Coordinates of C-alpha atoms and ligand atoms in Angstrom, one line a residue:
M210 CA -23.3 122.3 110.5
I211 CA -21.4 123.8 107.6
F212 CA -17.8 124.6 108.4
D213 CA -17.2 128.3 107.4
V214 CA -13.6 128.1 106.1
A215 CA -13.6 131.7 104.7
G216 CA -14.8 132.9 108.1
V217 CA -12.0 131.1 110.0
V218 CA -9.4 132.5 107.6
R219 CA -10.8 136.0 108.0
G220 CA -10.7 135.6 111.7
L221 CA -7.1 134.2 111.8
L222 CA -5.7 136.7 109.2
P223 CA -5.1 139.6 111.7
I224 CA -3.5 137.2 114.2
I225 CA -1.2 135.8 111.4
C226 CA -0.3 139.3 110.3
V227 CA 0.6 140.4 113.8
L228 CA 2.7 137.3 114.3
V229 CA 4.6 137.8 111.0
L230 CA 5.1 141.4 111.7
T231 CA 6.4 140.7 115.2
Y232 CA 8.8 138.1 113.8
L233 CA 10.1 140.5 111.2
I234 CA 10.6 143.3 113.7
S235 CA 12.4 141.0 116.1
L236 CA 14.6 139.6 113.3
T237 CA 15.4 143.1 112.2
F238 CA 16.2 144.2 115.7
F239 CA 18.4 141.1 116.3
R240 CA 20.3 141.5 113.0
L241 CA 20.9 145.2 113.6
F242 CA 21.8 145.2 117.3
L243 CA 22.4 141.7 118.7
H244 CA 23.9 139.8 115.8
P245 CA 27.6 138.9 116.2
L246 CA 28.3 141.0 113.1
A247 CA 26.2 144.0 114.3
S248 CA 29.3 146.2 114.9
F249 CA 30.7 145.7 111.4
P250 CA 30.2 148.5 108.9
G251 CA 28.0 148.3 105.9
P252 CA 24.6 149.5 104.7
R253 CA 21.8 148.8 107.2
V254 CA 19.6 147.2 104.6
A255 CA 22.3 144.6 103.8
A256 CA 22.6 143.8 107.5
V257 CA 18.8 143.3 107.7
T258 CA 18.0 141.2 104.6
S259 CA 19.4 139.0 101.8
W260 CA 16.8 140.6 99.5
Y261 CA 19.4 143.3 99.1
E262 CA 21.7 140.9 97.4
F263 CA 18.7 139.4 95.5
Y264 CA 17.9 142.8 94.2
W265 CA 21.4 143.5 92.8
N266 CA 22.0 140.0 91.5
V267 CA 18.6 138.9 90.3
V268 CA 16.7 142.0 89.5
K269 CA 19.7 144.0 88.3
G270 CA 21.3 141.0 86.6
G271 CA 24.5 140.0 88.3
R272 CA 25.4 143.5 89.6
F273 CA 26.0 142.8 93.3
L274 CA 29.8 142.7 92.8
W275 CA 29.8 146.3 91.7
E276 CA 27.5 147.2 94.6
I277 CA 30.0 145.6 96.9
E278 CA 32.6 147.8 95.3
R279 CA 30.6 150.9 96.1
I280 CA 30.0 149.7 99.6
H281 CA 33.8 149.3 100.1
Q282 CA 34.4 152.8 98.8
H283 CA 32.0 154.1 101.4
Y284 CA 32.6 151.9 104.4
G285 CA 36.2 150.6 104.1
P286 CA 38.0 147.3 103.6
V287 CA 35.7 145.1 105.8
V288 CA 32.0 145.3 105.1
R289 CA 28.9 143.3 106.1
I290 CA 27.3 142.5 102.7
T291 CA 24.5 140.2 103.9
P292 CA 23.0 139.5 107.4
D293 CA 25.6 136.8 107.9
E294 CA 28.5 137.4 105.6
L295 CA 31.5 139.8 105.5
H296 CA 33.5 140.8 102.5
I297 CA 37.0 142.0 102.7
A298 CA 38.8 144.0 100.0
D299 CA 42.5 143.8 100.9
P300 CA 44.8 141.8 98.6
D301 CA 47.3 141.2 101.4
F302 CA 44.6 139.4 103.5
Y303 CA 43.6 137.0 100.7
H304 CA 45.9 134.3 102.0
E305 CA 44.4 134.5 105.5
V306 CA 40.8 133.9 104.2
Y307 CA 41.8 131.4 101.5
S308 CA 44.3 129.6 103.7
P309 CA 46.5 126.5 103.2
P310 CA 45.2 123.0 104.1
C311 CA 46.9 123.0 107.5
K312 CA 44.2 125.4 108.7
K313 CA 40.7 123.9 109.1
Q314 CA 38.3 125.9 107.1
D315 CA 34.9 125.0 105.6
K316 CA 33.1 126.3 102.6
E317 CA 29.8 128.1 103.1
K318 CA 26.8 125.8 102.6
N319 CA 24.8 128.4 100.6
Y320 CA 27.6 128.6 98.1
V321 CA 28.0 124.9 97.6
R322 CA 24.2 124.5 97.1
L323 CA 24.4 126.5 93.9
G324 CA 25.1 123.4 91.8
G325 CA 22.1 121.7 93.5
Q326 CA 23.9 118.5 94.4
D327 CA 26.7 118.1 96.9
G328 CA 29.3 115.4 96.6
S329 CA 32.1 116.9 94.4
A330 CA 35.3 118.3 95.8
L331 CA 34.2 121.7 94.7
T332 CA 30.9 121.4 96.5
T333 CA 32.1 119.9 99.8
V334 CA 31.5 122.0 102.9
D335 CA 33.6 120.1 105.4
H336 CA 37.3 120.6 105.4
H337 CA 38.4 117.0 106.2
L338 CA 35.9 115.4 103.8
H339 CA 37.3 117.8 101.1
R340 CA 40.9 116.8 101.8
L341 CA 39.8 113.1 101.4
R342 CA 38.1 113.7 98.1
V343 CA 40.9 115.8 96.7
S344 CA 43.4 113.1 97.6
A345 CA 41.9 110.9 94.9
L346 CA 41.6 113.6 92.3
A347 CA 44.9 115.5 92.8
P348 CA 47.2 113.0 91.0
F349 CA 44.8 113.0 88.0
F350 CA 45.5 116.8 87.6
S351 CA 49.2 116.8 88.6
K352 CA 51.7 118.4 86.2
Q353 CA 53.0 115.0 85.2
A354 CA 49.5 113.7 84.5
V355 CA 48.7 116.7 82.3
E356 CA 52.0 116.4 80.5
K357 CA 51.0 112.8 79.6
I358 CA 47.9 114.0 77.9
E359 CA 49.5 116.6 75.8
P360 CA 48.9 114.5 72.6
L361 CA 45.2 114.5 73.5
I362 CA 45.2 118.3 73.9
Q363 CA 47.2 118.8 70.7
S364 CA 44.8 116.5 68.8
K365 CA 41.8 118.5 69.9
V366 CA 43.6 121.8 69.0
N367 CA 44.4 120.3 65.6
R368 CA 40.7 119.6 65.3
L369 CA 40.0 123.2 66.0
C370 CA 42.5 124.2 63.3
A371 CA 40.6 122.0 60.9
Y372 CA 37.4 123.9 61.9
F373 CA 39.2 127.2 61.3
D374 CA 40.4 125.9 57.9
S375 CA 36.7 125.4 57.0
C376 CA 36.1 129.1 58.0
I377 CA 38.6 130.6 55.6
H378 CA 36.0 132.6 53.7
P379 CA 35.3 136.3 53.9
G380 CA 31.7 135.7 54.6
T381 CA 32.3 133.4 57.6
V382 CA 32.4 134.9 61.1
V383 CA 33.6 132.9 64.1
T384 CA 32.3 133.6 67.6
V385 CA 35.5 132.9 69.5
S386 CA 33.8 131.8 72.8
H387 CA 31.8 129.1 70.9
A388 CA 35.0 127.7 69.3
A389 CA 37.0 127.9 72.5
L390 CA 34.3 126.3 74.6
A391 CA 33.9 123.5 72.1
L392 CA 37.6 122.9 72.4
T393 CA 37.8 122.9 76.2
V394 CA 34.6 120.7 76.6
D395 CA 36.1 118.2 74.2
I396 CA 39.4 118.1 76.1
I397 CA 37.9 117.7 79.5
S398 CA 35.2 115.2 78.4
S399 CA 37.8 113.0 76.7
Y400 CA 40.2 113.2 79.6
A401 CA 37.7 112.9 82.5
Y402 CA 35.1 110.6 81.0
G403 CA 37.1 108.8 78.3
E404 CA 34.4 109.8 75.9
S405 CA 34.6 113.1 74.0
Y406 CA 31.5 115.3 73.6
D407 CA 32.9 116.0 70.1
C408 CA 31.6 119.6 70.0
L409 CA 34.3 120.5 67.5
Q410 CA 32.9 117.9 65.0
R411 CA 29.6 119.6 64.9
A412 CA 28.6 122.5 62.6
D413 CA 27.1 124.4 65.6
L414 CA 30.1 123.6 67.8
G415 CA 27.8 121.9 70.4
S416 CA 25.5 124.8 70.9
E417 CA 23.2 122.7 73.0
F418 CA 25.8 122.1 75.7
R419 CA 26.8 125.8 75.5
K420 CA 23.3 126.8 76.3
I421 CA 23.2 124.4 79.2
L422 CA 26.3 126.0 80.8
V423 CA 25.2 129.5 80.2
S424 CA 21.7 129.0 81.5
A425 CA 23.1 127.2 84.6
N426 CA 25.5 130.2 85.2
E427 CA 22.7 132.7 84.8
G428 CA 20.6 130.7 87.2
Y429 CA 23.0 130.7 90.0
A430 CA 22.0 134.1 91.4
I431 CA 18.5 132.8 92.0
L432 CA 19.6 129.4 93.3
R433 CA 21.7 131.1 96.0
H434 CA 18.5 132.2 97.5
F435 CA 16.1 129.4 96.5
H436 CA 18.3 126.3 96.3
W437 CA 15.2 124.1 96.7
L438 CA 14.4 125.0 93.1
H439 CA 16.8 122.2 92.1
A440 CA 14.8 119.6 93.9
V441 CA 11.6 121.0 92.4
M442 CA 13.1 120.8 88.9
H443 CA 14.3 117.2 89.4
R444 CA 10.9 116.2 90.8
L445 CA 9.2 117.7 87.7
H446 CA 11.6 115.9 85.5
R447 CA 10.7 112.6 87.2
W448 CA 7.1 113.3 86.6
G449 CA 7.8 113.7 82.9
C450 CA 7.7 117.5 82.6
N451 CA 10.3 118.9 80.3
T452 CA 12.2 121.1 82.7
S453 CA 15.7 122.5 82.0
P454 CA 18.2 121.0 79.6
Y455 CA 20.6 121.2 82.6
I456 CA 18.6 118.5 84.4
V457 CA 18.6 116.4 81.3
W458 CA 22.4 116.7 81.1
Q459 CA 22.7 115.8 84.8
K460 CA 20.6 112.7 84.2
H461 CA 22.7 111.8 81.2
I462 CA 25.9 111.9 83.3
A463 CA 24.3 110.0 86.0
E464 CA 23.5 107.1 83.6
Q465 CA 27.0 107.3 82.1
T466 CA 28.4 107.0 85.6
V467 CA 26.4 103.9 86.4
S468 CA 27.7 102.2 83.3
M469 CA 31.3 103.2 84.1
C470 CA 30.9 101.7 87.6
S471 CA 29.6 98.4 86.1
L472 CA 32.5 98.4 83.6
H473 CA 34.8 98.8 86.6
R474 CA 33.3 95.9 88.4
E475 CA 33.8 93.8 85.3
G476 CA 37.5 95.0 85.0
K477 CA 36.7 96.6 81.7
L478 CA 36.9 100.3 82.5
P479 CA 39.4 102.0 80.2
A480 CA 42.5 103.3 82.1
G481 CA 43.1 107.0 82.6
T482 CA 39.7 108.4 83.3
M483 CA 38.5 110.3 86.4
F484 CA 36.2 107.4 87.2
Q485 CA 39.2 105.1 87.3
A486 CA 41.2 107.5 89.4
I487 CA 38.5 107.5 92.0
L488 CA 37.3 103.9 91.8
D489 CA 40.9 102.6 92.1
S490 CA 41.8 105.0 94.9
S491 CA 41.8 104.1 98.6
L492 CA 38.7 106.2 99.3
P493 CA 36.1 104.5 101.4
D494 CA 33.3 102.7 99.4
R495 CA 30.7 105.4 100.2
E496 CA 32.9 107.8 98.3
K497 CA 32.7 105.6 95.2
E498 CA 29.0 105.5 95.0
P499 CA 27.7 106.3 91.4
R500 CA 25.7 109.3 92.7
R501 CA 28.8 111.0 94.1
L502 CA 30.9 110.1 91.1
S503 CA 28.3 111.6 88.8
V504 CA 28.3 114.9 90.7
E505 CA 32.1 115.0 90.5
A506 CA 32.0 114.3 86.8
Q507 CA 29.5 117.2 86.3
T508 CA 31.6 119.6 88.3
L509 CA 34.7 118.8 86.4
L510 CA 33.1 119.6 83.0
H511 CA 31.5 122.7 84.4
A512 CA 34.5 124.0 86.2
G513 CA 37.0 123.1 83.6
S514 CA 35.4 124.4 80.4
E515 CA 34.1 127.9 80.4
T516 CA 36.8 129.4 82.6
S517 CA 39.6 128.3 80.2
A518 CA 37.5 129.2 77.1
K519 CA 36.9 132.7 78.4
T520 CA 40.6 133.2 79.1
L521 CA 41.4 132.2 75.5
E522 CA 38.7 134.6 74.2
I523 CA 40.1 137.5 76.2
I524 CA 43.7 136.9 75.1
L525 CA 42.8 136.5 71.5
F526 CA 40.8 139.7 71.5
H527 CA 43.6 141.8 73.0
L528 CA 46.3 140.4 70.7
L529 CA 44.2 140.9 67.6
E530 CA 43.4 144.4 68.7
D531 CA 47.0 145.3 69.3
T532 CA 49.1 144.0 66.5
A533 CA 52.4 145.1 68.1
K534 CA 51.8 142.6 70.9
L535 CA 50.7 139.9 68.5
E536 CA 53.8 140.3 66.4
R537 CA 56.0 140.3 69.4
L538 CA 54.5 137.1 70.5
R539 CA 54.7 135.6 67.1
A540 CA 58.4 136.4 66.9
E541 CA 59.0 134.5 70.1
L542 CA 57.0 131.5 68.8
V543 CA 58.8 131.4 65.4
A544 CA 62.1 130.9 67.3
I545 CA 61.0 127.6 68.7
M546 CA 58.4 126.7 65.9
P547 CA 60.2 127.6 62.7
E548 CA 57.5 125.8 60.7
P549 CA 54.0 126.9 61.5
T550 CA 52.9 123.3 62.0
N551 CA 55.7 122.4 64.3
S552 CA 54.3 121.1 67.5
V553 CA 56.2 122.0 70.7
S554 CA 55.7 120.6 74.2
W555 CA 54.0 122.6 76.9
N556 CA 57.3 122.5 78.8
E557 CA 59.2 124.3 76.0
L558 CA 56.3 126.8 75.5
R559 CA 56.2 127.7 79.1
S560 CA 59.8 128.8 79.0
L561 CA 58.9 131.6 76.6
P562 CA 58.7 134.8 78.7
Y563 CA 56.3 136.9 76.6
L564 CA 53.9 134.0 76.0
S565 CA 53.9 133.3 79.7
A566 CA 53.2 137.0 80.4
V567 CA 50.4 137.1 77.9
I568 CA 48.8 134.1 79.5
Q569 CA 49.1 135.5 83.0
E570 CA 47.6 138.7 81.9
G571 CA 44.7 136.9 80.2
I572 CA 44.1 134.8 83.4
R573 CA 44.2 138.0 85.5
L574 CA 41.6 139.7 83.3
Q575 CA 39.4 136.6 83.3
F576 CA 38.9 137.2 87.1
G577 CA 38.3 133.5 87.9
I578 CA 35.0 133.0 89.6
T579 CA 33.2 136.2 90.1
T580 CA 30.6 134.7 92.5
R581 CA 31.6 134.9 96.1
S582 CA 32.9 131.7 97.6
P583 CA 33.0 132.4 101.3
R584 CA 35.2 130.5 103.8
V585 CA 34.1 129.7 107.3
S586 CA 36.9 129.6 109.9
H587 CA 36.3 127.7 113.2
T588 CA 38.4 130.1 115.1
P589 CA 38.1 133.9 115.3
M590 CA 40.2 135.8 112.6
L591 CA 42.0 139.0 113.3
Y592 CA 41.9 141.8 110.6
K593 CA 43.9 144.7 111.9
D594 CA 42.0 145.7 115.1
M595 CA 38.8 143.8 114.2
V596 CA 38.0 140.4 115.5
I597 CA 35.9 138.4 113.0
P598 CA 33.9 135.9 115.0
A599 CA 34.4 132.2 114.4
E600 CA 31.9 130.6 112.0
T601 CA 31.4 133.8 110.0
P602 CA 31.3 133.3 106.3
V603 CA 34.0 135.6 104.9
S604 CA 34.5 136.2 101.1
M605 CA 37.1 138.0 99.1
L606 CA 36.5 138.4 95.4
T607 CA 39.3 138.3 92.9
W608 CA 37.9 141.4 91.2
F609 CA 39.1 143.4 94.2
V610 CA 42.6 142.0 94.0
H611 CA 43.1 142.2 90.3
T612 CA 41.7 145.8 90.0
N613 CA 43.9 147.1 92.8
E614 CA 45.7 150.0 91.2
A615 CA 48.6 149.8 93.6
I616 CA 49.4 146.2 92.5
F617 CA 48.2 146.3 88.9
P618 CA 48.3 149.9 87.6
H619 CA 45.6 150.6 84.9
P620 CA 44.1 147.3 86.0
L621 CA 41.6 146.9 83.1
E622 CA 44.3 147.3 80.5
F623 CA 45.8 144.2 78.9
D624 CA 49.5 144.7 79.7
P625 CA 51.6 141.6 79.6
D626 CA 54.7 143.6 80.3
R627 CA 53.6 144.1 83.9
W628 CA 54.6 140.4 84.4
T629 CA 57.9 140.5 82.5
L630 CA 58.9 143.7 84.3
A631 CA 57.9 142.2 87.7
A632 CA 60.0 139.1 86.9
E633 CA 63.0 141.2 85.9
H634 CA 62.8 143.1 89.3
G635 CA 62.3 139.9 91.3
I636 CA 58.8 140.9 92.3
R637 CA 56.5 137.9 92.8
L638 CA 53.3 139.3 91.2
E639 CA 51.8 135.8 91.0
K640 CA 51.2 136.1 94.7
Y641 CA 48.3 138.4 93.7
L642 CA 47.0 136.3 90.9
T643 CA 43.9 134.8 92.5
S644 CA 41.9 133.7 89.5
F645 CA 42.4 130.1 90.6
G646 CA 41.7 130.9 94.2
K647 CA 44.3 130.1 96.8
G648 CA 44.9 127.7 99.7
S649 CA 43.3 124.4 100.3
R650 CA 40.4 124.9 97.9
R651 CA 42.5 126.3 95.1
C652 CA 41.5 125.1 91.6
L653 CA 42.6 121.5 90.9
G654 CA 42.7 122.0 87.2
V655 CA 45.4 124.7 87.1
N656 CA 47.9 122.6 85.2
L657 CA 45.3 121.5 82.7
A658 CA 44.1 125.1 82.3
Y659 CA 47.7 126.4 81.6
A660 CA 48.5 123.5 79.3
Q661 CA 45.4 123.9 77.1
I662 CA 45.6 127.7 77.0
T663 CA 49.4 127.6 76.2
I664 CA 49.2 124.9 73.5
T665 CA 46.1 126.4 71.9
L666 CA 47.5 129.9 71.7
A667 CA 50.9 128.8 70.3
T668 CA 49.3 126.6 67.7
L669 CA 46.6 129.0 66.5
L670 CA 48.8 132.1 66.4
R671 CA 51.6 130.3 64.6
Q672 CA 49.2 128.8 62.0
F673 CA 46.5 131.4 61.3
E674 CA 45.8 135.0 60.5
F675 CA 42.7 136.3 62.1
E676 CA 40.9 139.7 61.8
L677 CA 38.4 141.0 64.5
F678 CA 34.9 141.4 63.3
E679 CA 32.7 144.1 64.9
S680 CA 34.2 143.4 68.3
T681 CA 35.0 146.0 71.0
I682 CA 36.5 146.0 74.5
D683 CA 32.8 145.8 75.7
D684 CA 32.8 142.2 74.6
V685 CA 35.5 141.3 77.2
T686 CA 34.7 143.7 79.9
P687 CA 33.0 142.2 82.9
A688 CA 29.6 143.7 83.5
R689 CA 27.6 140.8 85.0
D690 CA 28.5 138.2 87.6
C691 CA 27.1 134.9 86.3
F692 CA 29.4 132.7 88.3
I693 CA 32.2 133.9 85.9
A694 CA 32.3 137.4 84.5
Y695 CA 30.0 138.0 81.5
P696 CA 29.9 141.1 79.4
R697 CA 26.9 143.3 79.4
K698 CA 23.7 141.8 78.2
G699 CA 23.3 142.0 74.4
C700 CA 27.1 141.7 73.7
K701 CA 27.7 139.2 71.0
G702 CA 31.1 138.2 72.3
V703 CA 34.4 138.5 70.4
R704 CA 34.1 137.5 66.8
F705 CA 36.7 137.2 64.0
R706 CA 37.2 136.2 60.5
V707 CA 39.9 133.6 59.6
I708 CA 41.9 135.3 56.9
G709 CA 44.0 132.3 56.1
R710 CA 47.0 130.2 57.1
V711 CA 50.2 132.0 58.1
G712 CA 52.7 132.3 55.2
K713 CA 50.2 131.4 52.5
Ligands
LIG897 C1 41.4 129.6 83.5 C2 40.8 128.5 83.9 C3 40.3 128.2 85.3 C4 40.0 129.1 86.3 C5 40.2 130.6 86.4 C6 39.5 128.3 87.5 C7 39.1 128.8 88.7 C8 38.8 128.1 89.8 C9 38.5 128.6 91.1 C10 38.5 130.1 91.5 C11 38.2 127.6 91.9 C12 37.8 127.7 93.4 C13 36.3 127.7 93.5 C14 35.8 127.9 94.9 O1 36.4 128.6 95.7 O2 34.8 127.4 95.2 C15 38.3 126.4 91.1 C16 38.0 125.1 91.6 C17 38.1 124.0 90.8 N1 38.5 123.9 89.5 FE1 39.1 125.4 88.3 N2 39.5 127.0 87.1 C18 40.0 126.9 85.8 C19 40.1 125.7 85.1 C20 39.8 124.5 85.5 C21 40.0 123.3 84.8 C22 40.6 123.2 83.3 C23 39.6 122.3 85.6 C24 39.6 120.8 85.2 C25 38.6 120.1 85.2 C26 39.2 122.8 86.8 C27 38.7 122.1 87.9 C28 38.4 122.6 89.2 C29 38.1 121.8 90.3 C30 37.9 120.3 90.3 C31 37.9 122.7 91.4 C32 37.5 122.3 92.8 C33 38.8 122.3 93.6 C34 38.5 122.0 95.1 O3 37.5 122.4 95.6 O4 39.3 121.3 95.7 N3 39.3 124.2 86.8 N4 38.6 126.7 89.8

């Protein structure tokens, strides 16, 4: 007897269709009327399906953030943006959602899956495990630790100056984000791994690594929905298919980590690296496994490079565009750096009020991470008269804090004086600076970020004259959420010519 497969499928198809339809109708009914978030305002379509987010972020290219903005304008400060997640736009509630370590709060699992591999502090869901992991890393990023590596930072900045010297030619145009990223990657790779990626030594400033980061950032929107794609790509890689350069890089770090662990066993691991900080810590052995260390190493490079580089790009654009601000900053720098090549400590530089204000304003306009990083509280949260059920992922994007007109008037303008004026009036505007996040999961690299941005700006602006090249405000205006804010597609980023050395 010949088994009629086609006939069986034909016979089953109507039943399968009815079952799928019944499931979808029941799910829709549940999400609209029975779900714990059913009473929260927001578009019905967002309550019913995550394809809504998919549409705005994947089809429309990173535009969900601005759709959330529209939703807030329509429905108020608390909105349901996916079937399971609430978003709140109220700067004064930020500290409740991103709360200090004393309050047990997890990260949401879909967010931490973006990177594909759990194991780093950044990608840890559980509150207590996160506290444990951070305990080993925090001393590595403390103010004192960063002050100790100032010579390393300065040496990389000097290398950047040498690169700019080679660009003093009217026909040479520098893409600022490329140069800035080469710098930050070289700093964090030297510090964390004890082995510099040396992007600044290369004519293309390490374009390969840059592409890896950008493609990973652009891929996050898809991975939020289909995180299993990571596993597929790793499997394909194992079978010899040339998948993404990101996977190749992950493999490279994994191998580097294994050799670091053997050096440590032999007592030959160079002091001062992230590997040493973790391997010599009191963390349990399972936390010192090469696989986990490798994920931590990847995260540090990823988290610590593009964010700081973008901030530098934004600040340089605004200063070169408004020479009054540039000259005011230079005058302040000249007072403590009479010779252009004087090097001054981070400690001295951070006492300069205008430089500090310029940096705060750049960090504000960088907007930190523009992808939602929801928190999950294990107890109900109260927002005004609304009770947010326990275990609900709640997010608050920095975009909504930093563009709040009441706190930052003309929010998209680069106005360092808002910081100097606030300081003069005793107003603690930093409370609303959320680029680094807040609370227990706040950025660990804050000190390193400030140190490298401060030293780089002071050195470059004291030593070089630059001139913008075909760059406009569009090059630094957020238009796409690709984990961090990217300008609209097609923008070439801020570019300048290096006119020459100051005073020559
Ligand atoms: C202007 C520069 C930077 C900005 C705006 C920034 C922003 C952030 C934000 C918003 C988070 C929280 C992410 C979340 O909620 O999931 C974060 C976490 C983190 N950042 Fe940064 N970052 C910057 C520079 C750096 C640097 C230079 C490093 C050094 C490697 C670094 C390392 C980290 C780490 C390790 C975490 C995870 C912290 C944890 O979960 O405990 N960041 N960063």
